[in-house]
Amino acid sequence: MQPENRILDTLRDSGSIYVSGEDLCKLAGVSRAAVWKRIEKLREEGYDIEALPHLGYRLAGIPDALIPGEIKWKLKTRYLGREIISYNKIDSTNTAAYELAEQGLAEGAVIFADEQTKGRGRHGRTWYSAPGCGIYMSCVLRPHMAPNEIPKITLIAAVAVVKSIREYTGLAAMIKWPNDILVNGRKVCGILTEMKAEQDRIDFIILGIGINVNSRSKDLPRAGSSLKEELGPSRRGEDISRVDLAKKILEAIEKYYNILKTRGSGSIIDEWKEFSAMLGSRVKIVLPNRTFEADAHNIDPDGALVVRLDSGMLEKVSSGDVVMMR
Amino acid sequence: MQPENRILDTLRDSGSIYVSGEDLCKLAGVSRAAVWKRIEKLREEGYDIEALPHLGYRLAGIPDALIPGEIKWKLKTRYLGREIISYNKIDSTNTAAYELAEQGLAEGAVIFADEQTKGRGRHGRTWYSAPGCGIYMSCVLRPHMAPNEIPKITLIAAVAVVKSIREYTGLAAMIKWPNDILVNGRKVCGILTEMKAEQDRIDFIILGIGINVNSRSKDLPRAGSSLKEELGPSRRGEDISRVDLAKKILEAIEKYYNILKTRGSGSIIDEWKEFSAMLGSRVKIVLPNRTFEADAHNIDPDGALVVRLDSGMLEKVSSGDVVMMR
């Protein structure tokens, strides 16, 4: 562990008790001046560290910042999020992660940003990223899979995000195929899955997740919402911890990714269906060359949507947009 | 047209007749000194341009070089090869094309190299590229397709290469699924299809083709051969024109790519089957987790190989390696 982290962890462990500068020196194995310098750096990152003469230092507040020191603290994953790169501001976490993956960034690495200036959605659409209010993250995955299995990665991400939001906020989050998460019918999260692949082998996948956490209505696109907005007036005073929610999501993604690799997509699809905002509903399917209405019937093991046409025929939809009808 | 090309084309059109420097100046709209400079540049590229006092210039020989001036000369395509970038030596044409496509290089652009220092085959394998003896090219394609359709691109490339080799050399080239071209059972060409994609939309495909044209046995890996080697002793004296063959291949790829986009893969698969070195044969399928023998039975519309197991069951093989048994 880095001396920096040892100092932070000691302060965390000590709770409201002051730790002397001398003890911090011993623990970190560095000089007094070095301890002081590191305390300053932690303060810059947003940690509220109180210092009292003769007593020492005390951690009075931690930042809700998507930085390695916070995300990795008691993170219960084996490989996902073990390497974290955090940016204050970046064009797009998916773009950055893609470039780094091309240079060899390992499976499990995660890129976070507090703000994206060119956040992207599917098909080159814009994803607006309110600064400091959301979770904008991209995971590098290197599964031994064929390219046609990539929809399964979006599936596990959707299930992981929905379950995490439900457990952490109590909100009844639902999945809208293929890559949106809704609360009360309004979009709070989008998933963008990209890959580099050969014909029969994925080189790497960038799994991008954007969640509006504490954003306010006025800062969001018309059809969008945030977890905080959906919590309603009674709980709107409190901010939701982005760090805690992001950790839950990383833990859930790793869990479902492991299940997918060892046992396939079956049980995950069952969970997906449970949280579907769409199955059983009337939908409009918008494909590049035609638009039609049908009933959303099922999701198949490859992650495609199966709809029932008015003729009674079933049709598999692998791409395109789906509009839910009243 | 560039003045350079106008000078070259005038010399081509004039055949064995000398063209005066004055006429070249007028045609190109440049000074005498500029004509001289351009003639020098053409000579550097390998054009044999004779100059006689009072008579002028004459084109006595053209290089078999995979350069824009040669490839584009009377190339019968609408968009494939309209933009050409040629390298003397590069790590890998696929790597270069991928990087350029990420920066926006348009559909139809083709990268050529005379030598690759890190030529690649499937699954990170090495493709040895004897300097100056082969066609090493990568095409940028941007089809409106889902990622699971990428095998169709390999299919059309295989059919295009096989037909071009057959027509141009008379050799009975055959396709070995998924991406090899054989002559007399020996590999003369490999195809490497790579892509950047979202879950349901291909961003771009890099279609890489490496052909051993005039390479000698001693310069090739053990199982490999070249078109020239397979032509046999009687015709081994003559070099095969890489430029003419590359042009034929570009024309054929564009033709089949257009068919694929407008009418689907059906008729192309029929042609593929006609040239298959494998259908009807006993094969060993090597997958990451198991190896088994079966009879190669068919190719399905998605480009997967269908094999008949000894139990009589049919199984679809989308990835892995296939070894042909005696």
CSV table of N, CA and C in Angstrom, one decimal, chain A residues 98 102 121-124 147-148 150-151 154 178 192-201 318-320, chain B residues 98 102 121-124 147-148 150-151 154 178 192-201 318-320:
chain,number,residue,atom,x,y,z
A,98,TYR,N,-11.2,3.3,-24.3
A,98,TYR,CA,-10.9,2.6,-25.6
A,98,TYR,C,-9.4,2.8,-26.0
A,102,GLU,N,-6.5,0.0,-26.0
A,102,GLU,CA,-5.7,-0.3,-27.2
A,102,GLU,C,-4.2,-0.4,-26.9
A,121,GLY,N,-23.8,8.6,-26.3
A,121,GLY,CA,-24.8,7.5,-26.1
A,121,GLY,C,-24.7,6.6,-27.3
A,122,ARG,N,-25.7,5.7,-27.5
A,122,ARG,CA,-25.7,4.9,-28.7
A,122,ARG,C,-25.7,5.7,-30.0
A,123,HIS,N,-25.2,5.1,-31.0
A,123,HIS,CA,-25.3,5.6,-32.4
A,123,HIS,C,-24.8,7.1,-32.5
A,124,GLY,N,-23.8,7.4,-31.7
A,124,GLY,CA,-23.2,8.7,-31.8
A,124,GLY,C,-24.1,9.8,-31.2
A,147,PRO,N,-17.8,-11.8,-31.0
A,147,PRO,CA,-18.5,-10.5,-31.1
A,147,PRO,C,-20.0,-10.5,-30.9
A,148,ASN,N,-20.6,-11.6,-31.4
A,148,ASN,CA,-22.1,-11.6,-31.3
A,148,ASN,C,-22.6,-11.8,-29.9
A,150,ILE,N,-21.7,-9.8,-27.5
A,150,ILE,CA,-21.6,-8.5,-26.8
A,150,ILE,C,-22.9,-8.0,-26.2
A,151,PRO,N,-24.1,-8.3,-26.7
A,151,PRO,CA,-25.3,-7.9,-26.0
A,151,PRO,C,-25.5,-8.4,-24.6
A,154,THR,N,-24.1,-6.0,-22.2
A,154,THR,CA,-25.1,-4.9,-21.8
A,154,THR,C,-26.2,-5.4,-20.9
A,178,PRO,N,-32.5,-1.7,-25.3
A,178,PRO,CA,-31.5,-2.6,-24.8
A,178,PRO,C,-30.6,-2.0,-23.7
A,192,LEU,N,-23.5,2.2,-22.7
A,192,LEU,CA,-22.9,2.2,-24.0
A,192,LEU,C,-21.8,1.2,-24.1
A,193,THR,N,-22.0,0.1,-24.8
A,193,THR,CA,-21.1,-1.0,-24.9
A,193,THR,C,-20.4,-1.0,-26.2
A,194,GLU,N,-19.1,-0.8,-26.2
A,194,GLU,CA,-18.3,-0.8,-27.5
A,194,GLU,C,-17.2,-1.8,-27.4
A,195,MET,N,-16.8,-2.2,-28.6
A,195,MET,CA,-15.7,-3.2,-28.6
A,195,MET,C,-14.8,-3.1,-29.8
A,196,LYS,N,-13.6,-3.7,-29.6
A,196,LYS,CA,-12.7,-3.9,-30.7
A,196,LYS,C,-12.7,-5.4,-30.9
A,197,ALA,N,-12.9,-5.9,-32.1
A,197,ALA,CA,-13.0,-7.4,-32.3
A,197,ALA,C,-12.5,-7.8,-33.6
A,198,GLU,N,-12.0,-9.1,-33.6
A,198,GLU,CA,-11.8,-9.8,-34.9
A,198,GLU,C,-13.2,-10.5,-35.2
A,199,GLN,N,-13.2,-11.1,-36.4
A,199,GLN,CA,-14.4,-11.8,-36.8
A,199,GLN,C,-15.0,-12.7,-35.7
A,200,ASP,N,-14.2,-13.5,-35.0
A,200,ASP,CA,-14.7,-14.5,-34.1
A,200,ASP,C,-14.2,-14.3,-32.7
A,201,ARG,N,-13.6,-13.2,-32.4
A,201,ARG,CA,-13.0,-13.0,-31.1
A,201,ARG,C,-13.0,-11.6,-30.6
A,318,SER,N,-32.5,-7.1,-33.0
A,318,SER,CA,-31.2,-7.1,-32.4
A,318,SER,C,-30.7,-5.6,-32.3
A,319,SER,N,-31.2,-4.7,-33.1
A,319,SER,CA,-30.8,-3.4,-33.0
A,319,SER,C,-32.0,-2.4,-33.2
A,320,GLY,N,-31.7,-1.2,-33.4
A,320,GLY,CA,-32.8,-0.3,-33.5
A,320,GLY,C,-33.3,0.3,-32.2
B,98,TYR,N,-6.7,0.8,-39.1
B,98,TYR,CA,-7.6,0.9,-37.9
B,98,TYR,C,-7.4,2.3,-37.3
B,102,GLU,N,-10.2,5.3,-37.2
B,102,GLU,CA,-10.6,6.0,-36.0
B,102,GLU,C,-10.6,7.5,-36.1
B,121,GLY,N,-2.1,-12.2,-38.3
B,121,GLY,CA,-3.1,-13.1,-38.7
B,121,GLY,C,-4.2,-13.1,-37.6
B,122,ARG,N,-5.1,-14.1,-37.7
B,122,ARG,CA,-6.1,-14.2,-36.7
B,122,ARG,C,-5.5,-14.5,-35.3
B,123,HIS,N,-6.2,-14.0,-34.3
B,123,HIS,CA,-5.9,-14.3,-32.9
B,123,HIS,C,-4.5,-14.0,-32.6
B,124,GLY,N,-4.0,-12.9,-33.1
B,124,GLY,CA,-2.7,-12.4,-32.7
B,124,GLY,C,-1.5,-13.2,-33.3
B,147,PRO,N,-22.8,-6.1,-35.6
B,147,PRO,CA,-21.5,-6.8,-35.4
B,147,PRO,C,-21.5,-8.2,-35.8
B,148,ASN,N,-22.7,-8.9,-35.6
B,148,ASN,CA,-22.7,-10.3,-35.8
B,148,ASN,C,-22.7,-10.6,-37.3
B,150,ILE,N,-20.3,-9.5,-39.3
B,150,ILE,CA,-18.9,-9.3,-39.8
B,150,ILE,C,-18.4,-10.6,-40.6
B,151,PRO,N,-18.9,-11.8,-40.2
B,151,PRO,CA,-18.3,-12.9,-41.0
B,151,PRO,C,-18.7,-12.8,-42.5
B,154,THR,N,-15.9,-11.3,-44.4
B,154,THR,CA,-14.8,-12.3,-44.7
B,154,THR,C,-15.2,-13.1,-45.8
B,178,PRO,N,-12.3,-20.2,-42.0
B,178,PRO,CA,-13.1,-19.0,-42.4
B,178,PRO,C,-12.3,-18.1,-43.3
B,192,LEU,N,-7.8,-11.0,-42.7
B,192,LEU,CA,-8.0,-10.7,-41.3
B,192,LEU,C,-9.0,-9.5,-41.2
B,193,THR,N,-10.2,-9.9,-40.6
B,193,THR,CA,-11.3,-8.9,-40.6
B,193,THR,C,-11.4,-8.4,-39.1
B,194,GLU,N,-11.3,-7.1,-39.0
B,194,GLU,CA,-11.3,-6.5,-37.6
B,194,GLU,C,-12.4,-5.4,-37.6
B,195,MET,N,-12.9,-5.1,-36.5
B,195,MET,CA,-13.9,-4.0,-36.4
B,195,MET,C,-13.9,-3.2,-35.1
B,196,LYS,N,-14.4,-2.0,-35.2
B,196,LYS,CA,-14.8,-1.3,-34.0
B,196,LYS,C,-16.3,-1.2,-34.1
B,197,ALA,N,-17.0,-1.5,-33.0
B,197,ALA,CA,-18.4,-1.6,-33.0
B,197,ALA,C,-19.1,-1.3,-31.7
B,198,GLU,N,-20.3,-0.8,-31.8
B,198,GLU,CA,-21.2,-0.7,-30.7
B,198,GLU,C,-21.9,-2.1,-30.6
B,199,GLN,N,-22.8,-2.2,-29.6
B,199,GLN,CA,-23.5,-3.5,-29.4
B,199,GLN,C,-24.3,-3.9,-30.7
B,200,ASP,N,-24.9,-2.9,-31.4
B,200,ASP,CA,-25.8,-3.3,-32.5
B,200,ASP,C,-25.4,-2.5,-33.8
B,201,ARG,N,-24.2,-2.0,-33.8
B,201,ARG,CA,-23.8,-1.2,-35.0
B,201,ARG,C,-22.3,-1.2,-35.2
B,318,SER,N,-18.7,-21.1,-35.2
B,318,SER,CA,-18.6,-19.7,-35.5
B,318,SER,C,-17.1,-19.2,-35.4
B,319,SER,N,-16.4,-19.9,-34.5
B,319,SER,CA,-15.0,-19.5,-34.3
B,319,SER,C,-14.1,-20.7,-34.2
B,320,GLY,N,-12.9,-20.6,-33.8
B,320,GLY,CA,-12.0,-21.7,-33.7
B,320,GLY,C,-11.3,-22.0,-35.0
